mmCIF file of C-alpha atoms and ligand atoms in Angstrom:
data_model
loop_
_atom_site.group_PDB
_atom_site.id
_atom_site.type_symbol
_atom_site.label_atom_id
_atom_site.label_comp_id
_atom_site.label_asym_id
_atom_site.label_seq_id
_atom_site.Cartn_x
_atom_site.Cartn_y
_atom_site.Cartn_z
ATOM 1 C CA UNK U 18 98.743 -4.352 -79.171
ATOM 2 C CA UNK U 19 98.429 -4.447 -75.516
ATOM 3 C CA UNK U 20 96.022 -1.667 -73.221
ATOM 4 C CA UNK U 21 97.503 -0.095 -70.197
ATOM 5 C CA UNK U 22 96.119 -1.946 -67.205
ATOM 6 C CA UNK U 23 95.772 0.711 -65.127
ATOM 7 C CA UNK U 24 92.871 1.537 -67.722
ATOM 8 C CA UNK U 25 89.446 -0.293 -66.343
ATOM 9 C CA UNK U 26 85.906 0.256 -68.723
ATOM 10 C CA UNK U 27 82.950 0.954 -66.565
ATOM 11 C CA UNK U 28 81.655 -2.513 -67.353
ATOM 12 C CA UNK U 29 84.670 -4.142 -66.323
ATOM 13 C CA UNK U 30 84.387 -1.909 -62.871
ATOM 14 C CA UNK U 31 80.894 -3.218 -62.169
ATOM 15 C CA UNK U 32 81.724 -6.476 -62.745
ATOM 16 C CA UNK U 33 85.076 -6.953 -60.274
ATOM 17 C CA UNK U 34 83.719 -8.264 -57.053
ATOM 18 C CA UNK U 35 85.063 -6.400 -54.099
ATOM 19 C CA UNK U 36 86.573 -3.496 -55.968
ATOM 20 C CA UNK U 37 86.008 -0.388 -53.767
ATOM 21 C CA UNK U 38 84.808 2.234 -55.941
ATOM 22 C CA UNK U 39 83.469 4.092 -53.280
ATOM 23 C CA UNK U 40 87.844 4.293 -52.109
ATOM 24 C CA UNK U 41 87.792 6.749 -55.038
ATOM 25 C CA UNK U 42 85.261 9.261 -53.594
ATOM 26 C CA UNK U 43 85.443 10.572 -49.926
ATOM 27 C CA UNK U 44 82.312 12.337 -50.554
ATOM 28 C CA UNK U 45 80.638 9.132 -50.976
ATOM 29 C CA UNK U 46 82.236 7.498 -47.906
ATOM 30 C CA UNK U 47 80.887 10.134 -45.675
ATOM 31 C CA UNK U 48 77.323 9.795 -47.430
ATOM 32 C CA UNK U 49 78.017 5.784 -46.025
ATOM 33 C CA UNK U 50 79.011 7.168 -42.608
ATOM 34 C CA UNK U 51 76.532 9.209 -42.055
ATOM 35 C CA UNK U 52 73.639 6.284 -42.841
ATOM 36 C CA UNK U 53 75.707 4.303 -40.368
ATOM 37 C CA UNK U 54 75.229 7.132 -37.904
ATOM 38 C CA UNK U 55 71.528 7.870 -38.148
ATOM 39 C CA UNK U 56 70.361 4.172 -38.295
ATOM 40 C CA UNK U 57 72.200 3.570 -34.846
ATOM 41 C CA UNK U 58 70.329 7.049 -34.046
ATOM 42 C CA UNK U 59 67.445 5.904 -34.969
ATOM 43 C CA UNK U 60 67.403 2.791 -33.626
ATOM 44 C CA UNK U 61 68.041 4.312 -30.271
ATOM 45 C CA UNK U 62 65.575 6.747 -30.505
ATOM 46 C CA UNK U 63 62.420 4.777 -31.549
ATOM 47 C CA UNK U 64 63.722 0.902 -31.134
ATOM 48 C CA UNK U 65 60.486 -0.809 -32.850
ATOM 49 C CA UNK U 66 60.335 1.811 -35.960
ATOM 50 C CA UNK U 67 62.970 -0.170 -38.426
ATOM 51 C CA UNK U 68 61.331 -3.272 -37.243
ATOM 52 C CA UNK U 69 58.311 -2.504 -37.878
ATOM 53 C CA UNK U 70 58.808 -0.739 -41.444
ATOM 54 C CA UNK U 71 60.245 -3.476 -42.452
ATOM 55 C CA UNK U 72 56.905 -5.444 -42.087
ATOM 56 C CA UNK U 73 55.443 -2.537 -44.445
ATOM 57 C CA UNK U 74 54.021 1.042 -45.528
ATOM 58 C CA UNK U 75 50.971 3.020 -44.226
ATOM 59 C CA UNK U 76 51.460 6.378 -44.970
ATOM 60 C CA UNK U 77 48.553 8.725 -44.737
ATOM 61 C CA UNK U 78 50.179 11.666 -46.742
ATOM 62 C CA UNK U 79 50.989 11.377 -50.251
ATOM 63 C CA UNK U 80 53.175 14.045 -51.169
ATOM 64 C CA UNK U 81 53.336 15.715 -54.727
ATOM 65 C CA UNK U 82 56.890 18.096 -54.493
ATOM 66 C CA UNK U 83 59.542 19.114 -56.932
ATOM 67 C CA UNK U 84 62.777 17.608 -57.445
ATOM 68 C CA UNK U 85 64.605 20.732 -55.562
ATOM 69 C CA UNK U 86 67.090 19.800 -53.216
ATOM 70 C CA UNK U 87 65.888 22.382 -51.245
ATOM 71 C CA UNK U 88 62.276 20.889 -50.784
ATOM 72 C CA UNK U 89 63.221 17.419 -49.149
ATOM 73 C CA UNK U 90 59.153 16.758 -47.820
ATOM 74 C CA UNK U 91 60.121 14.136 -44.745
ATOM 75 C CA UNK U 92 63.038 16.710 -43.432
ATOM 76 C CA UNK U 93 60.290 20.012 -43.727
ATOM 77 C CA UNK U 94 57.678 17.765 -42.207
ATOM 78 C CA UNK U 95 59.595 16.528 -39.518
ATOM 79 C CA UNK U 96 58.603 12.666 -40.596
ATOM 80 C CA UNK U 97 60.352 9.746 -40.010
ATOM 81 C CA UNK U 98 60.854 6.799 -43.117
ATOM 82 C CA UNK U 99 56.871 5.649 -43.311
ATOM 83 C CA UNK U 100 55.013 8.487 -42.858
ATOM 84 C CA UNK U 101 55.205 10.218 -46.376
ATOM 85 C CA UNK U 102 54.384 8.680 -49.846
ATOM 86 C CA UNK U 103 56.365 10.516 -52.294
ATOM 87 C CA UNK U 104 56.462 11.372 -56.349
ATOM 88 C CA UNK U 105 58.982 14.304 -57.015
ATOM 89 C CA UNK U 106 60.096 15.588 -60.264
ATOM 90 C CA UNK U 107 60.408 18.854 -62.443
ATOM 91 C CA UNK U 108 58.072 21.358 -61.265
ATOM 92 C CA UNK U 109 56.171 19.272 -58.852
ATOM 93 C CA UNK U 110 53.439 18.669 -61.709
ATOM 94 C CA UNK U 111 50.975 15.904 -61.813
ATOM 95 C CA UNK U 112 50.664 15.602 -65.935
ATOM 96 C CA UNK U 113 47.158 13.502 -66.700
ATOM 97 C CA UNK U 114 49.763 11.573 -69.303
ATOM 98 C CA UNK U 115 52.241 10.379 -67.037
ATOM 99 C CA UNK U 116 51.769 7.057 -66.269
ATOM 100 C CA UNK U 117 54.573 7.268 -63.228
ATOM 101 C CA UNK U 118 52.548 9.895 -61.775
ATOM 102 C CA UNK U 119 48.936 8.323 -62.257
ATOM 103 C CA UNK U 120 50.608 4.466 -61.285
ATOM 104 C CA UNK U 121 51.746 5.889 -58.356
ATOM 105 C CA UNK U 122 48.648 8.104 -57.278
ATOM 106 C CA UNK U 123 46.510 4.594 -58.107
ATOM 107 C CA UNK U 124 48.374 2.876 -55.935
ATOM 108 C CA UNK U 125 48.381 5.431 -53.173
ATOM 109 C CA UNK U 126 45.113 6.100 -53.161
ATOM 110 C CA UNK U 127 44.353 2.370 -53.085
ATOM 111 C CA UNK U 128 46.612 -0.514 -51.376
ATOM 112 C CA UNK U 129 48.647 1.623 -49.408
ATOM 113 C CA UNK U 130 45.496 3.793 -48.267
ATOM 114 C CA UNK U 131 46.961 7.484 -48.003
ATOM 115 C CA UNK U 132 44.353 10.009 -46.618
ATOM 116 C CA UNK U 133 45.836 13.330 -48.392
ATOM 117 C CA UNK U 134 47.171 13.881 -51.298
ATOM 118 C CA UNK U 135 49.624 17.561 -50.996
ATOM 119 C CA UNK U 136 50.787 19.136 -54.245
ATOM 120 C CA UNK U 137 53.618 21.466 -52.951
ATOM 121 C CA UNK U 138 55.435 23.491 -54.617
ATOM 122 C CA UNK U 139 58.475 26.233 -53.936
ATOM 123 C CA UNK U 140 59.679 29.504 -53.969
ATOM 124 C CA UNK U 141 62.040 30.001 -57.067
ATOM 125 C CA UNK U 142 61.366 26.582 -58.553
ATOM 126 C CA UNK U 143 63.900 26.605 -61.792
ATOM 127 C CA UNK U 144 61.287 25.080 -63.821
ATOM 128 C CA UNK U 145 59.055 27.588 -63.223
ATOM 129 C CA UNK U 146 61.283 29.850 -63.506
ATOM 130 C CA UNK U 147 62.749 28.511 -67.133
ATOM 131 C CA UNK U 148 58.700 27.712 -67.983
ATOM 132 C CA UNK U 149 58.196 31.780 -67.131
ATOM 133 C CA UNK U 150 60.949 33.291 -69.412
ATOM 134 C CA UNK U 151 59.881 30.760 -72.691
ATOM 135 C CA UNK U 152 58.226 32.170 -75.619
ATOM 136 C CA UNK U 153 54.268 30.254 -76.308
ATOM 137 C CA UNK U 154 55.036 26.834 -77.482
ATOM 138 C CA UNK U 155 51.851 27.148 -80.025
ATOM 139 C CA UNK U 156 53.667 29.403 -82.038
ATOM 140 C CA UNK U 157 57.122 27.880 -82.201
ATOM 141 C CA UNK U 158 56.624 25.489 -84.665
ATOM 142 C CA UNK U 159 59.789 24.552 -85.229
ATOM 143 C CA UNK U 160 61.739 24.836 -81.888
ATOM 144 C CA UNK U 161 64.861 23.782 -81.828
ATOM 145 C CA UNK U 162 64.936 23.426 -77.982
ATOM 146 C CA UNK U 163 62.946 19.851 -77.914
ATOM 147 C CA UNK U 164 64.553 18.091 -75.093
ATOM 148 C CA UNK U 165 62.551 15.530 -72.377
ATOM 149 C CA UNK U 166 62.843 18.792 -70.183
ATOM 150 C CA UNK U 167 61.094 21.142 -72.288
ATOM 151 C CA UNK U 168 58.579 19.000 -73.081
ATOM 152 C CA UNK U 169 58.346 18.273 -69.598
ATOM 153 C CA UNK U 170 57.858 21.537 -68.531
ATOM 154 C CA UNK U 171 55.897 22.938 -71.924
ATOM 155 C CA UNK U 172 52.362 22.755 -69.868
ATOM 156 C CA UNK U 173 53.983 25.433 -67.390
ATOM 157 C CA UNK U 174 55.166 27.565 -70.326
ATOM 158 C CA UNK U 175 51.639 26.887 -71.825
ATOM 159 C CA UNK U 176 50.051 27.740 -68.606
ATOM 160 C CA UNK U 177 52.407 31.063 -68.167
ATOM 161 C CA UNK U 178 51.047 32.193 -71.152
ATOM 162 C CA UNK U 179 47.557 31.767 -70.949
ATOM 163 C CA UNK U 180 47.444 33.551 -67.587
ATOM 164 C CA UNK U 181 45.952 37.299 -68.478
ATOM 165 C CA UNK U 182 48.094 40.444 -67.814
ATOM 166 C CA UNK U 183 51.144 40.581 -65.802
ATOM 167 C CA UNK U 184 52.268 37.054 -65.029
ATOM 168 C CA UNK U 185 54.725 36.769 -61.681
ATOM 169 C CA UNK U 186 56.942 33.653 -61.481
ATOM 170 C CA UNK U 187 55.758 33.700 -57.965
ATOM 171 C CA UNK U 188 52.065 33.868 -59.128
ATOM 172 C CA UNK U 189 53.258 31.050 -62.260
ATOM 173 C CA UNK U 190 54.102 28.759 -59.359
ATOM 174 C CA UNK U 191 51.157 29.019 -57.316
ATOM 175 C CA UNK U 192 49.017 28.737 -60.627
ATOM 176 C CA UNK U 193 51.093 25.471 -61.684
ATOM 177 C CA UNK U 194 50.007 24.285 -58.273
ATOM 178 C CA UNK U 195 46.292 25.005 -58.663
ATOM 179 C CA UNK U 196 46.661 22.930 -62.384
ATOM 180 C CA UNK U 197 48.451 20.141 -60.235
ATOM 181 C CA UNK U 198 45.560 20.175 -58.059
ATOM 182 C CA UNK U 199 42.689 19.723 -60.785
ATOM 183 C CA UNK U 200 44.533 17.301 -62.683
ATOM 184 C CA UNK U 201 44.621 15.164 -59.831
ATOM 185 C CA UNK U 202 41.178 15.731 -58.767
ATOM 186 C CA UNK U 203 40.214 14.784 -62.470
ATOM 187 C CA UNK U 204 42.565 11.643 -62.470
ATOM 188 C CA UNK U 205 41.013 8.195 -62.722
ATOM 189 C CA UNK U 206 42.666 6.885 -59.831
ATOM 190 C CA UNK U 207 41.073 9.671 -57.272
ATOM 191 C CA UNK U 208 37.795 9.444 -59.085
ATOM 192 C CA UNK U 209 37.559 5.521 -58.247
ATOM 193 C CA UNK U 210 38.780 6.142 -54.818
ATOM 194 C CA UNK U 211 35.912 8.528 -53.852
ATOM 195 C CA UNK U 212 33.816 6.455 -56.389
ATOM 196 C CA UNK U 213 34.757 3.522 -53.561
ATOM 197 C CA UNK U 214 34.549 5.846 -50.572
ATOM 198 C CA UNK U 215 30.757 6.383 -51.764
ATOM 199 C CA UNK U 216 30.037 3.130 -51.546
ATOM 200 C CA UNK U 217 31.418 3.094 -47.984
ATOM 201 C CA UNK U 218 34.889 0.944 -49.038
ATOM 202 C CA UNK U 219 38.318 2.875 -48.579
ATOM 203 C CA UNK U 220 39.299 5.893 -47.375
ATOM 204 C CA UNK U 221 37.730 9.466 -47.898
ATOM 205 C CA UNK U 222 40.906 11.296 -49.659
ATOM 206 C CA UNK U 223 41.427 14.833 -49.565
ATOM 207 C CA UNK U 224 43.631 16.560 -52.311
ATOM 208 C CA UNK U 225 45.264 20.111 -51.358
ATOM 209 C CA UNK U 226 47.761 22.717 -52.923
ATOM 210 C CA UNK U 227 50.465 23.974 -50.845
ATOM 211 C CA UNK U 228 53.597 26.321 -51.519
ATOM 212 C CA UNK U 229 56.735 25.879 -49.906
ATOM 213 C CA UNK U 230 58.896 29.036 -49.132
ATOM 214 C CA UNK U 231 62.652 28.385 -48.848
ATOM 215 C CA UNK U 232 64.118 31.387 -47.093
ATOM 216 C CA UNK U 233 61.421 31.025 -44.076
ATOM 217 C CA UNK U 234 61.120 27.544 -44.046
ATOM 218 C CA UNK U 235 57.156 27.363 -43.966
ATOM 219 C CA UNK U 236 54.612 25.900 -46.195
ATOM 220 C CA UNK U 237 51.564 28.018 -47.170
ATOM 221 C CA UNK U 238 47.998 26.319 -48.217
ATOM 222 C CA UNK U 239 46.589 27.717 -50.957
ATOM 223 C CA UNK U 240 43.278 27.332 -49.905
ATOM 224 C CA UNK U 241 42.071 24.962 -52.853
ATOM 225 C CA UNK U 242 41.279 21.826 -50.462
ATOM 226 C CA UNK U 243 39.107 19.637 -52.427
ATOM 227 C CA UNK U 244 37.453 16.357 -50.830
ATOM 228 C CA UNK U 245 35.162 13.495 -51.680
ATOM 229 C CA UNK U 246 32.292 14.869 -54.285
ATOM 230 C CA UNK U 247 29.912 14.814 -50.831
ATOM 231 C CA UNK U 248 32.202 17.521 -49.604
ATOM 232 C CA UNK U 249 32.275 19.886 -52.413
HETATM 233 ZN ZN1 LIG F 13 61.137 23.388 -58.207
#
């Protein structure tokens, strides 16, 4: 029995060499055009910057943000490719059992030598927001709601409910900051950084909590700074 040819699986698609998927989606095209754009931009604006990023990284910032499309950290900074270290996901959270998190803070904090470490996170984040409205996971035994983004976000909804009387989302995401803040201050990797600092090797790393608001524009710090353990 013979398939219509004008029927192509996925596979087959990734496989074809030269087949213009990218024909299919104009949206796509202009995301190509626009690259094309800013890296002539760029390249007239600061001539030695691609050249020179291409040789490598030395970021001094490591920034900890949400996922948001609303919170893109180089655009709100003003940076240019280079100048931010980045880990984004659900409710800008640094979880002590996420290896992605804890890799990438180890190797932030160490070969490619960032100075600060900013957890940042927004006005209105949905996972706050979702984390706020969630009954306490410790007595939902059997909830039928276990999906990777519930359990991703179950320290928030933990966190929203061990906060005492009336619990803002506003106040939910400034606390979720403060956690993100400790847990990297407690993580291995920034305790064998300063550990190295001490001994006079490496950089002295700071680690700060910042909130992002989206209808001004402008960050807020929380005032939680914390530095090397000869600071504190
Ligand atoms: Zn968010």
């Amino acid at each position: 029995m013979a398939h219509s040819h004008s029927h192509t699986e996925p596979q087959a698609q990734l496989q074809r060499p030269g087949h213009q998927v990218l024909d299919q989606f104009p949206q796509l095209q202009e995301l190509m055009a626009a690259n094309e754009k800013w890296a002539g931009e760029i390249k007239a604006r600061e001539p030695e910057l691609l050249e020179t990023l291409s040789k490598g990284q030395a970021p001094k910032i490591l920034w900890i943000g949400c996922a948001d499309s609303r919170v893109p950290e180089s655009v709100i900074l003003a940076r240019n490719p280079g100048e931010v270290f980045v880990l984004r996901n659900v409710a800008n959270q640094f979880r002590p059992d996420d290896d992605s998190a804890n890799g990438l803070l180890e190797y932030a904090v160490g070969p490619v030598g960032v100075e600060h470490v900013i957890v940042c996170g927004h006005s209105g984040c949905g996972g706050c927001v979702v984390a706020h409205g969630l009954p306490n996971p410790k007595f939902e035994e059997n909830d039928t709601s276990d999906t990777p983004l519930m359990r991703f976000i179950e320290p928030i909804v933990t966190l929203r409910h061990s906060l005492e009387g009336t619990c803002t989302v506003d106040k939910l995401i400034e606390e979720n900051v403060k956690v993100g803040v400790r847990n990297v201050v407690a993580s291995e990797a920034m305790r064998n950084s300063w550990a190295r600092a001490g001994r006079g090797e490496g950089k002295k790393v700071w680690v700060h909590g910042w909130v992002y608001d989206i209808k001004s524009g402008r960050l807020r710090d929380l005032g939680i700074s914390v530095g090397p353990p000869e600071h504190e």
